[in-house]
Amino acid sequence: MQTSSWKFRVSLEMGKIFVEGVGEVQEYVDVCDYAVGLSRMIGGPILPSERPGHALIEQWNPVGLVGIITAFNFPVAVYGWNSAIAMICGNACLWKGAPTTSLTSVAVTKIIAKVLEDNKVPGAICSLVCGGADIGTAMARDERMDLLSFTGSTKVGKQVALMVQERFGRSLLELGGNNAIIVFEDADLNLVIPSALFAAVGTAGQRCTTARRLFLHESIHDEVVAKLAQAYAQVRIGDPWDPDTLYGPLHTKEAVKMFLDAVEQAKQQGGSVVYGGKVINRPGNYVEPTIVTGLPHNAPIVHTETFAPILYVLKFKEEEEVFAWNNEVKQGLSSSIFTKDLGRIFRWLGPKGSDCGIVNVNIPTSGAEIGGAFGGEKHTGGGRESGSDSWKLYMRRSTCTINYSKDLPLAQGIKFQ
């Protein structure tokens, strides 16, 4: 597959650094490999029937047409998750990418169409439509759309869910995240610093899995903040096409304004900017990656998902309180702890631990693998994409009973004579 043009278009339109664009294209390739293997494994169980001479099976069939609406920040990979799984389940796809990354959408669609047609399959199986919110609204309301997969903000996702539910349609929602990393006093700081840096600064803070809250045990708070600020100072900022660049621009001028507004609100609510907080004086939508300390865990700005590289560093004392603080935000996408305590790890994974769809230990909040189902709870929408049994969302289920006897026994032993 010709992937070089994808990578450049991702950097050109989205602003993502080149190596992340390469990673995103690779993710699509990987999910295609995953889907091909999965296509040989999809099936329903044969269940024991309580009636003699009867077979009970579960049959899975394609839903039909899957509408896919994706966001600007992953203009290749998220469509890959959806389209690859949808196709091996027997569905056709109609994709609406973000209007600000339309060149990437066109490039991806042309490559997919060629692959399909080279294999004697109509390229229209993966069709593309470009446009704004009016096109998305039409897709959400169209009863011919058997499943609508939407990736984007919680605000818009709520509107999409209502429109789809109004016609009793099916939706798959992957919405916002206000993700936290929790660092305990026994954590390996050699893991913590690069993990927090990548999770907070990667993609210039424009991932749904970006770390926006960093909870530090009071005994290590000052040390970690100092080391993190030192690491931030070493981030290479520049042209996203330059392979040495680690941090590129925000996507739009509106994102820059949102960044500045959030920094100002953080100051007004009692926070102190210990690193960054300003616009960078160079062409493009560049802002400084930012660290804010001193805010209470329940400050309104801390509970707001700002799609920008702002990390709120918060101090805690006890495990129970910080687990509760992780869960108190409306979103429930990704979460991480850093600790060597085995008991704490399993408490974190258990019912009184993280309430997120992605629950990590000693790794950052971002960088999910395709083999695990991706998605979250609460205002993140509850959807799951890519791995595990997420294929079931792209299919409809029938429970089938076959009577191969000459009798007609009823379930539950009912007699009707």
Tab-separated table of C-alpha atoms in Angstrom:
chain	number	residue	atom	x	y	z
A	1	MET	CA	0.000	0.000	0.000
A	2	GLN	CA	1.243	3.512	-0.807
A	3	THR	CA	1.341	5.154	2.605
A	4	SER	CA	3.844	8.017	2.259
A	5	SER	CA	1.211	10.466	0.993
A	6	TRP	CA	-1.007	9.680	3.984
A	7	LYS	CA	1.757	10.601	6.428
A	8	PHE	CA	2.482	13.952	4.831
A	9	ARG	CA	-1.195	14.846	4.548
A	10	VAL	CA	-1.715	14.093	8.256
A	11	SER	CA	1.078	16.523	9.193
A	12	LEU	CA	-0.033	19.109	6.643
A	13	GLU	CA	-3.695	19.234	7.632
A	14	MET	CA	-3.785	18.178	11.271
A	15	GLY	CA	-0.408	19.480	12.439
A	16	LYS	CA	0.673	16.173	13.975
A	17	ILE	CA	4.429	15.557	13.960
A	18	PHE	CA	5.681	13.266	11.201
A	19	VAL	CA	6.549	10.276	13.419
A	20	GLU	CA	3.045	10.305	14.887
A	21	GLY	CA	1.618	10.426	11.369
A	22	VAL	CA	3.721	7.384	10.513
A	23	GLY	CA	2.397	5.659	13.644
A	24	GLU	CA	-1.179	6.444	12.718
A	25	VAL	CA	-0.802	4.949	9.245
A	26	GLN	CA	0.883	1.900	10.765
A	27	GLU	CA	-2.062	1.542	13.118
A	28	TYR	CA	-4.424	1.263	10.140
A	29	VAL	CA	-2.163	-1.382	8.573
A	30	ASP	CA	-2.064	-3.285	11.877
A	31	VAL	CA	-5.828	-3.203	12.374
A	32	CYS	CA	-6.285	-4.568	8.837
A	33	ASP	CA	-4.031	-7.506	9.753
A	34	TYR	CA	-6.010	-7.951	12.969
A	35	ALA	CA	-9.336	-7.835	11.129
A	36	VAL	CA	-8.262	-10.423	8.535
A	37	GLY	CA	-7.447	-12.865	11.323
A	38	LEU	CA	-10.648	-12.022	13.159
A	39	SER	CA	-12.704	-12.740	10.033
A	40	ARG	CA	-11.954	-16.456	10.461
A	41	MET	CA	-13.050	-16.482	14.102
A	42	ILE	CA	-16.425	-14.723	14.224
A	43	GLY	CA	-19.205	-17.044	15.276
A	44	GLY	CA	-21.943	-17.620	17.793
A	45	PRO	CA	-22.216	-20.406	20.349
A	46	ILE	CA	-24.263	-23.590	20.133
A	47	LEU	CA	-26.322	-23.618	23.322
A	48	PRO	CA	-27.884	-26.627	25.069
A	49	SER	CA	-31.639	-26.736	24.536
A	50	GLU	CA	-33.922	-27.844	27.345
A	51	ARG	CA	-36.212	-29.471	24.760
A	52	PRO	CA	-35.329	-32.895	23.312
A	53	GLY	CA	-34.657	-32.887	19.582
A	54	HIS	CA	-33.974	-29.156	19.471
A	55	ALA	CA	-30.827	-27.167	18.679
A	56	LEU	CA	-30.243	-23.623	19.975
A	57	ILE	CA	-27.669	-21.505	18.157
A	58	GLU	CA	-26.637	-17.878	18.042
A	59	GLN	CA	-26.315	-16.424	14.536
A	60	TRP	CA	-24.511	-13.150	13.763
A	61	ASN	CA	-25.230	-11.203	10.558
A	62	PRO	CA	-24.039	-7.836	9.182
A	63	VAL	CA	-26.015	-4.775	10.240
A	64	GLY	CA	-25.803	-3.445	6.656
A	65	LEU	CA	-24.512	0.116	6.333
A	66	VAL	CA	-22.135	1.616	8.903
A	67	GLY	CA	-21.834	5.393	9.009
A	68	ILE	CA	-18.475	6.565	10.374
A	69	ILE	CA	-17.897	10.142	11.535
A	70	THR	CA	-14.329	10.827	12.699
A	71	ALA	CA	-12.503	13.738	14.306
A	72	PHE	CA	-9.522	15.796	13.128
A	73	ASN	CA	-6.982	14.481	15.625
A	74	PHE	CA	-6.762	10.940	14.198
A	75	PRO	CA	-7.828	11.398	10.571
A	76	VAL	CA	-6.576	7.951	9.487
A	77	ALA	CA	-6.479	5.475	12.389
A	78	VAL	CA	-9.979	5.875	13.823
A	79	TYR	CA	-11.536	5.301	10.408
A	80	GLY	CA	-9.263	2.275	10.106
A	81	TRP	CA	-10.558	0.784	13.359
A	82	ASN	CA	-14.146	1.141	12.236
A	83	SER	CA	-13.891	0.315	8.541
A	84	ALA	CA	-11.674	-2.755	8.868
A	85	ILE	CA	-13.887	-4.380	11.498
A	86	ALA	CA	-17.087	-3.287	9.725
A	87	MET	CA	-15.944	-4.825	6.433
A	88	ILE	CA	-14.961	-8.224	7.813
A	89	CYS	CA	-18.381	-8.318	9.473
A	90	GLY	CA	-19.909	-7.944	5.990
A	91	ASN	CA	-20.924	-4.281	6.077
A	92	ALA	CA	-20.522	-1.349	3.711
A	93	CYS	CA	-19.171	1.951	5.087
A	94	LEU	CA	-19.973	5.613	4.551
A	95	TRP	CA	-17.288	7.870	6.013
A	96	LYS	CA	-17.451	11.533	6.909
A	97	GLY	CA	-14.064	12.747	8.082
A	98	ALA	CA	-13.428	16.096	9.735
A	99	PRO	CA	-13.900	19.016	7.308
A	100	THR	CA	-10.433	20.313	8.244
A	101	THR	CA	-8.714	17.062	7.181
A	102	SER	CA	-10.555	16.383	3.930
A	103	LEU	CA	-7.378	15.856	1.866
A	104	THR	CA	-6.395	13.017	4.170
A	105	SER	CA	-9.876	11.501	3.862
A	106	VAL	CA	-9.706	11.642	0.062
A	107	ALA	CA	-6.212	10.117	-0.021
A	108	VAL	CA	-7.196	7.257	2.292
A	109	THR	CA	-10.388	6.536	0.352
A	110	LYS	CA	-8.554	6.420	-2.993
A	111	ILE	CA	-6.043	3.904	-1.659
A	112	ILE	CA	-8.764	1.727	-0.119
A	113	ALA	CA	-10.836	1.827	-3.330
A	114	LYS	CA	-7.838	0.669	-5.368
A	115	VAL	CA	-7.143	-2.225	-3.005
A	116	LEU	CA	-10.784	-3.307	-3.129
A	117	GLU	CA	-11.040	-3.016	-6.906
A	118	ASP	CA	-7.751	-4.857	-7.437
A	119	ASN	CA	-9.396	-7.717	-5.540
A	120	LYS	CA	-12.598	-7.628	-7.632
A	121	VAL	CA	-14.628	-5.891	-4.925
A	122	PRO	CA	-16.511	-2.620	-5.586
A	123	GLY	CA	-14.633	0.387	-4.245
A	124	ALA	CA	-17.966	1.914	-3.220
A	125	ILE	CA	-18.075	-0.499	-0.275
A	126	CYS	CA	-16.014	2.196	1.469
A	127	SER	CA	-17.552	5.463	0.301
A	128	LEU	CA	-16.646	8.981	1.387
A	129	VAL	CA	-18.730	12.094	1.859
A	130	CYS	CA	-17.228	15.459	2.761
A	131	GLY	CA	-18.912	18.340	4.511
A	132	GLY	CA	-19.759	19.941	7.802
A	133	ALA	CA	-22.222	19.424	10.630
A	134	ASP	CA	-25.191	19.350	8.246
A	135	ILE	CA	-23.849	16.170	6.646
A	136	GLY	CA	-23.315	14.577	10.055
A	137	THR	CA	-26.864	15.492	11.080
A	138	ALA	CA	-28.251	13.939	7.895
A	139	MET	CA	-26.335	10.725	8.585
A	140	ALA	CA	-27.553	10.568	12.180
A	141	ARG	CA	-31.187	10.976	11.122
A	142	ASP	CA	-31.120	8.673	8.096
A	143	GLU	CA	-32.851	5.365	8.812
A	144	ARG	CA	-30.737	3.675	6.126
A	145	MET	CA	-27.750	4.103	8.450
A	146	ASP	CA	-27.873	0.835	10.396
A	147	LEU	CA	-25.048	1.815	12.747
A	148	LEU	CA	-23.553	5.256	13.270
A	149	SER	CA	-20.072	5.382	14.783
A	150	PHE	CA	-19.193	8.863	16.022
A	151	THR	CA	-15.841	10.009	17.376
A	152	GLY	CA	-15.704	13.573	18.676
A	153	SER	CA	-16.671	15.843	21.535
A	154	THR	CA	-19.103	14.884	24.277
A	155	LYS	CA	-21.267	17.894	23.432
A	156	VAL	CA	-21.776	16.869	19.799
A	157	GLY	CA	-21.899	13.174	20.678
A	158	LYS	CA	-24.881	13.779	22.936
A	159	GLN	CA	-26.741	15.413	20.040
A	160	VAL	CA	-25.831	12.534	17.718
A	161	ALA	CA	-27.013	9.956	20.271
A	162	LEU	CA	-30.393	11.665	20.639
A	163	MET	CA	-30.937	11.892	16.873
A	164	VAL	CA	-30.026	8.236	16.329
A	165	GLN	CA	-32.068	7.025	19.299
A	166	GLU	CA	-35.092	9.010	18.117
A	167	ARG	CA	-35.324	6.665	15.121
A	168	PHE	CA	-34.387	3.616	17.258
A	169	GLY	CA	-31.053	3.370	15.461
A	170	ARG	CA	-27.771	2.057	16.815
A	171	SER	CA	-24.842	4.260	17.701
A	172	LEU	CA	-21.230	3.711	18.743
A	173	LEU	CA	-19.843	6.722	20.618
A	174	GLU	CA	-16.201	7.475	21.407
A	175	LEU	CA	-16.220	10.895	23.022
A	176	GLY	CA	-14.107	13.028	25.345
A	177	GLY	CA	-11.718	12.134	28.125
A	178	ASN	CA	-10.402	13.944	31.194
A	179	ASN	CA	-7.702	11.448	31.941
A	180	ALA	CA	-5.589	11.170	35.072
A	181	ILE	CA	-2.215	9.722	35.997
A	182	ILE	CA	-1.783	8.893	39.687
A	183	VAL	CA	1.757	8.626	41.045
A	184	PHE	CA	2.303	7.010	44.442
A	185	GLU	CA	5.309	7.443	46.693
A	186	ASP	CA	6.776	4.059	45.657
A	187	ALA	CA	6.616	4.768	41.912
A	188	ASP	CA	9.610	4.447	39.614
A	189	LEU	CA	10.186	8.054	38.566
A	190	ASN	CA	12.284	6.891	35.629
A	191	LEU	CA	8.986	5.628	34.201
A	192	VAL	CA	6.812	8.461	35.475
A	193	ILE	CA	8.574	11.441	33.874
A	194	PRO	CA	8.658	10.235	30.233
A	195	SER	CA	5.178	8.741	30.597
A	196	ALA	CA	3.637	11.967	31.885
A	197	LEU	CA	5.525	13.978	29.274
A	198	PHE	CA	4.311	11.854	26.352
A	199	ALA	CA	0.754	11.581	27.659
A	200	ALA	CA	0.408	15.336	28.244
A	201	VAL	CA	2.437	16.757	25.341
A	202	GLY	CA	2.026	14.120	22.602
A	203	THR	CA	-0.054	15.360	19.652
A	204	ALA	CA	0.139	18.781	21.370
A	205	GLY	CA	-2.446	17.626	23.909
A	206	GLN	CA	-5.036	16.856	21.215
A	207	ARG	CA	-5.694	13.185	21.954
A	208	CYS	CA	-8.839	11.976	23.666
A	209	THR	CA	-6.441	9.942	25.855
A	210	THR	CA	-4.182	12.919	26.685
A	211	ALA	CA	-3.273	13.159	30.382
A	212	ARG	CA	-4.898	16.323	31.708
A	213	ARG	CA	-4.639	15.609	35.459
A	214	LEU	CA	-1.503	14.422	37.258
A	215	PHE	CA	-2.067	13.389	40.876
A	216	LEU	CA	1.179	13.251	42.868
A	217	HIS	CA	1.584	11.917	46.377
A	218	GLU	CA	2.518	14.800	48.653
A	219	SER	CA	5.875	13.207	49.537
A	220	ILE	CA	7.118	13.353	45.918
A	221	HIS	CA	5.117	16.287	44.556
A	222	ASP	CA	7.842	18.916	44.442
A	223	GLU	CA	10.494	16.526	43.101
A	224	VAL	CA	8.295	15.309	40.248
A	225	VAL	CA	7.155	18.826	39.296
A	226	ALA	CA	10.790	19.991	39.110
A	227	LYS	CA	11.849	17.003	36.997
A	228	LEU	CA	8.823	17.331	34.745
A	229	ALA	CA	9.448	21.032	34.131
A	230	GLN	CA	13.043	20.195	33.248
A	231	ALA	CA	11.814	17.556	30.787
A	232	TYR	CA	9.331	20.017	29.241
A	233	ALA	CA	12.205	22.427	28.609
A	234	GLN	CA	13.901	19.797	26.451
A	235	VAL	CA	10.914	19.201	24.141
A	236	ARG	CA	11.906	20.053	20.567
A	237	ILE	CA	9.248	22.357	19.120
A	238	GLY	CA	9.101	22.990	15.390
A	239	ASP	CA	7.906	22.026	11.935
A	240	PRO	CA	5.868	18.808	12.167
A	241	TRP	CA	7.511	17.549	8.960
A	242	ASP	CA	10.950	17.719	10.584
A	243	PRO	CA	11.763	14.222	11.910
A	244	ASP	CA	13.536	15.768	14.925
A	245	THR	CA	10.430	17.669	16.061
A	246	LEU	CA	8.584	16.275	19.096
A	247	TYR	CA	5.883	18.919	19.409
A	248	GLY	CA	3.982	20.713	16.675
A	249	PRO	CA	1.160	23.258	16.443
A	250	LEU	CA	-2.414	23.145	17.593
A	251	HIS	CA	-4.937	22.401	14.867
A	252	THR	CA	-6.683	25.775	14.579
A	253	LYS	CA	-6.653	29.374	15.796
A	254	GLU	CA	-9.776	28.543	17.801
A	255	ALA	CA	-7.754	25.928	19.675
A	256	VAL	CA	-5.161	28.576	20.555
A	257	LYS	CA	-7.902	30.797	21.998
A	258	MET	CA	-9.294	27.854	23.961
A	259	PHE	CA	-5.795	27.229	25.355
A	260	LEU	CA	-5.356	30.845	26.473
A	261	ASP	CA	-8.832	30.943	28.025
A	262	ALA	CA	-8.128	27.776	30.001
A	263	VAL	CA	-4.797	29.102	31.298
A	264	GLU	CA	-6.503	32.318	32.426
A	265	GLN	CA	-9.298	30.405	34.150
A	266	ALA	CA	-6.748	28.215	35.917
A	267	LYS	CA	-5.027	31.320	37.293
A	268	GLN	CA	-8.331	32.825	38.427
A	269	GLN	CA	-9.241	29.608	40.232
A	270	GLY	CA	-6.003	29.564	42.223
A	271	GLY	CA	-3.535	27.807	39.964
A	272	SER	CA	0.093	28.720	39.308
A	273	VAL	CA	1.734	28.241	35.913
A	274	VAL	CA	5.106	26.635	36.576
A	275	TYR	CA	5.916	26.068	32.926
A	276	GLY	CA	4.556	27.477	29.654
A	277	GLY	CA	1.202	29.186	29.461
A	278	LYS	CA	1.883	31.427	26.454
A	279	VAL	CA	1.587	31.519	22.680
A	280	ILE	CA	4.873	30.873	20.866
A	281	ASN	CA	5.897	33.715	18.553
A	282	ARG	CA	6.318	31.831	15.283
A	283	PRO	CA	4.094	31.181	12.229
A	284	GLY	CA	1.350	28.678	12.961
A	285	ASN	CA	-0.816	27.814	15.938
A	286	TYR	CA	1.994	27.133	18.385
A	287	VAL	CA	1.557	27.343	22.157
A	288	GLU	CA	3.854	26.389	24.996
A	289	PRO	CA	3.212	23.019	26.644
A	290	THR	CA	1.968	24.021	30.061
A	291	ILE	CA	2.107	22.781	33.670
A	292	VAL	CA	-0.246	24.240	36.280
A	293	THR	CA	-0.023	23.497	40.020
A	294	GLY	CA	-1.915	24.557	43.134
A	295	LEU	CA	-5.484	23.950	41.974
A	296	PRO	CA	-7.963	21.945	44.078
A	297	HIS	CA	-9.034	18.623	42.593
A	298	ASN	CA	-12.591	19.880	42.081
A	299	ALA	CA	-11.763	23.217	40.418
A	300	PRO	CA	-14.119	23.822	37.467
A	301	ILE	CA	-11.245	24.115	34.973
A	302	VAL	CA	-9.788	20.800	36.184
A	303	HIS	CA	-13.128	19.175	35.393
A	304	THR	CA	-13.159	20.692	31.899
A	305	GLU	CA	-11.612	18.818	28.988
A	306	THR	CA	-9.469	21.399	27.200
A	307	PHE	CA	-8.112	19.978	23.954
A	308	ALA	CA	-4.693	21.557	24.448
A	309	PRO	CA	-1.361	20.715	26.149
A	310	ILE	CA	-2.268	21.824	29.694
A	311	LEU	CA	-1.441	19.499	32.580
A	312	TYR	CA	-2.976	20.169	36.007
A	313	VAL	CA	-0.717	18.793	38.759
A	314	LEU	CA	-2.614	17.986	41.960
A	315	LYS	CA	-1.418	16.813	45.382
A	316	PHE	CA	-2.950	13.912	47.342
A	317	LYS	CA	-2.380	12.011	50.595
A	318	GLU	CA	-4.342	8.755	50.560
A	319	GLU	CA	-5.170	6.061	48.026
A	320	GLU	CA	-8.900	6.123	48.692
A	321	GLU	CA	-9.254	9.856	48.112
A	322	VAL	CA	-7.233	9.908	44.907
A	323	PHE	CA	-9.148	6.975	43.423
A	324	ALA	CA	-12.326	8.943	44.124
A	325	TRP	CA	-10.829	12.068	42.520
A	326	ASN	CA	-9.941	10.080	39.415
A	327	ASN	CA	-13.588	9.039	39.100
A	328	GLU	CA	-15.290	12.332	39.981
A	329	VAL	CA	-15.097	13.848	36.476
A	330	LYS	CA	-17.914	13.193	34.011
A	331	GLN	CA	-15.720	11.434	31.450
A	332	GLY	CA	-14.392	7.915	31.890
A	333	LEU	CA	-11.930	7.115	29.111
A	334	SER	CA	-8.363	6.439	30.269
A	335	SER	CA	-6.502	6.325	33.579
A	336	SER	CA	-3.120	5.243	34.951
A	337	ILE	CA	-1.356	4.628	38.243
A	338	PHE	CA	2.344	4.269	38.946
A	339	THR	CA	3.153	2.020	41.897
A	340	LYS	CA	4.979	-1.169	42.888
A	341	ASP	CA	2.318	-2.190	45.445
A	342	LEU	CA	0.635	-5.369	44.142
A	343	GLY	CA	-2.401	-5.002	46.394
A	344	ARG	CA	-2.935	-1.427	45.245
A	345	ILE	CA	-2.684	-2.491	41.605
A	346	PHE	CA	-5.548	-4.969	42.001
A	347	ARG	CA	-7.627	-2.500	44.016
A	348	TRP	CA	-7.137	-0.054	41.123
A	349	LEU	CA	-8.373	-2.667	38.635
A	350	GLY	CA	-11.314	-3.673	40.835
A	351	PRO	CA	-14.803	-2.270	41.510
A	352	LYS	CA	-13.538	0.443	43.873
A	353	GLY	CA	-10.725	1.494	41.553
A	354	SER	CA	-10.840	3.330	38.239
A	355	ASP	CA	-14.231	3.632	36.547
A	356	CYS	CA	-12.664	4.198	33.103
A	357	GLY	CA	-12.767	1.983	30.040
A	358	ILE	CA	-8.948	1.983	29.887
A	359	VAL	CA	-7.201	1.254	33.189
A	360	ASN	CA	-3.384	1.210	33.114
A	361	VAL	CA	-0.560	0.425	35.514
A	362	ASN	CA	2.948	1.885	35.130
A	363	ILE	CA	2.248	3.143	31.602
A	364	PRO	CA	0.722	6.446	30.414
A	365	THR	CA	-2.936	7.102	29.561
A	366	SER	CA	-2.322	7.240	25.798
A	367	GLY	CA	-0.964	4.690	23.344
A	368	ALA	CA	-3.663	1.985	23.376
A	369	GLU	CA	-3.065	-1.253	21.454
A	370	ILE	CA	-5.495	-2.392	18.761
A	371	GLY	CA	-6.056	-5.812	20.347
A	372	GLY	CA	-7.894	-4.352	23.322
A	373	ALA	CA	-11.339	-2.772	23.001
A	374	PHE	CA	-10.942	1.023	22.945
A	375	GLY	CA	-13.506	3.311	24.567
A	376	GLY	CA	-14.838	4.568	27.856
A	377	GLU	CA	-17.724	5.004	30.252
A	378	LYS	CA	-20.031	7.818	31.401
A	379	HIS	CA	-19.791	10.937	29.192
A	380	THR	CA	-17.190	9.186	27.022
A	381	GLY	CA	-20.172	7.411	25.502
A	382	GLY	CA	-19.800	3.741	26.431
A	383	GLY	CA	-18.723	2.616	22.953
A	384	ARG	CA	-15.897	0.229	22.125
A	385	GLU	CA	-13.848	0.161	18.929
A	386	SER	CA	-11.176	-2.113	17.457
A	387	GLY	CA	-10.179	-5.103	19.609
A	388	SER	CA	-11.648	-7.784	21.881
A	389	ASP	CA	-15.324	-8.461	21.053
A	390	SER	CA	-16.089	-4.987	19.678
A	391	TRP	CA	-16.940	-6.696	16.363
A	392	LYS	CA	-20.339	-7.504	17.898
A	393	LEU	CA	-21.319	-3.837	17.642
A	394	TYR	CA	-21.060	-4.069	13.849
A	395	MET	CA	-23.403	-7.069	13.623
A	396	ARG	CA	-26.924	-8.066	14.612
A	397	ARG	CA	-27.630	-11.162	16.668
A	398	SER	CA	-30.335	-13.784	16.185
A	399	THR	CA	-31.120	-16.556	18.644
A	400	CYS	CA	-32.210	-19.489	16.477
A	401	THR	CA	-34.074	-22.586	17.612
A	402	ILE	CA	-34.252	-25.587	15.270
A	403	ASN	CA	-36.638	-28.457	15.909
A	404	TYR	CA	-35.275	-31.586	14.215
A	405	SER	CA	-37.657	-33.978	15.966
A	406	LYS	CA	-41.255	-35.011	15.221
A	407	ASP	CA	-42.537	-33.665	18.535
A	408	LEU	CA	-43.421	-30.142	19.646
A	409	PRO	CA	-42.372	-29.741	23.290
A	410	LEU	CA	-42.707	-26.214	24.729
A	411	ALA	CA	-40.122	-24.412	26.782
A	412	GLN	CA	-40.410	-24.383	30.571
A	413	GLY	CA	-42.394	-27.610	30.347
A	414	ILE	CA	-45.631	-25.825	29.431
A	415	LYS	CA	-48.466	-28.088	28.320
A	416	PHE	CA	-50.899	-26.636	25.772
A	417	GLN	CA	-53.273	-29.400	24.700
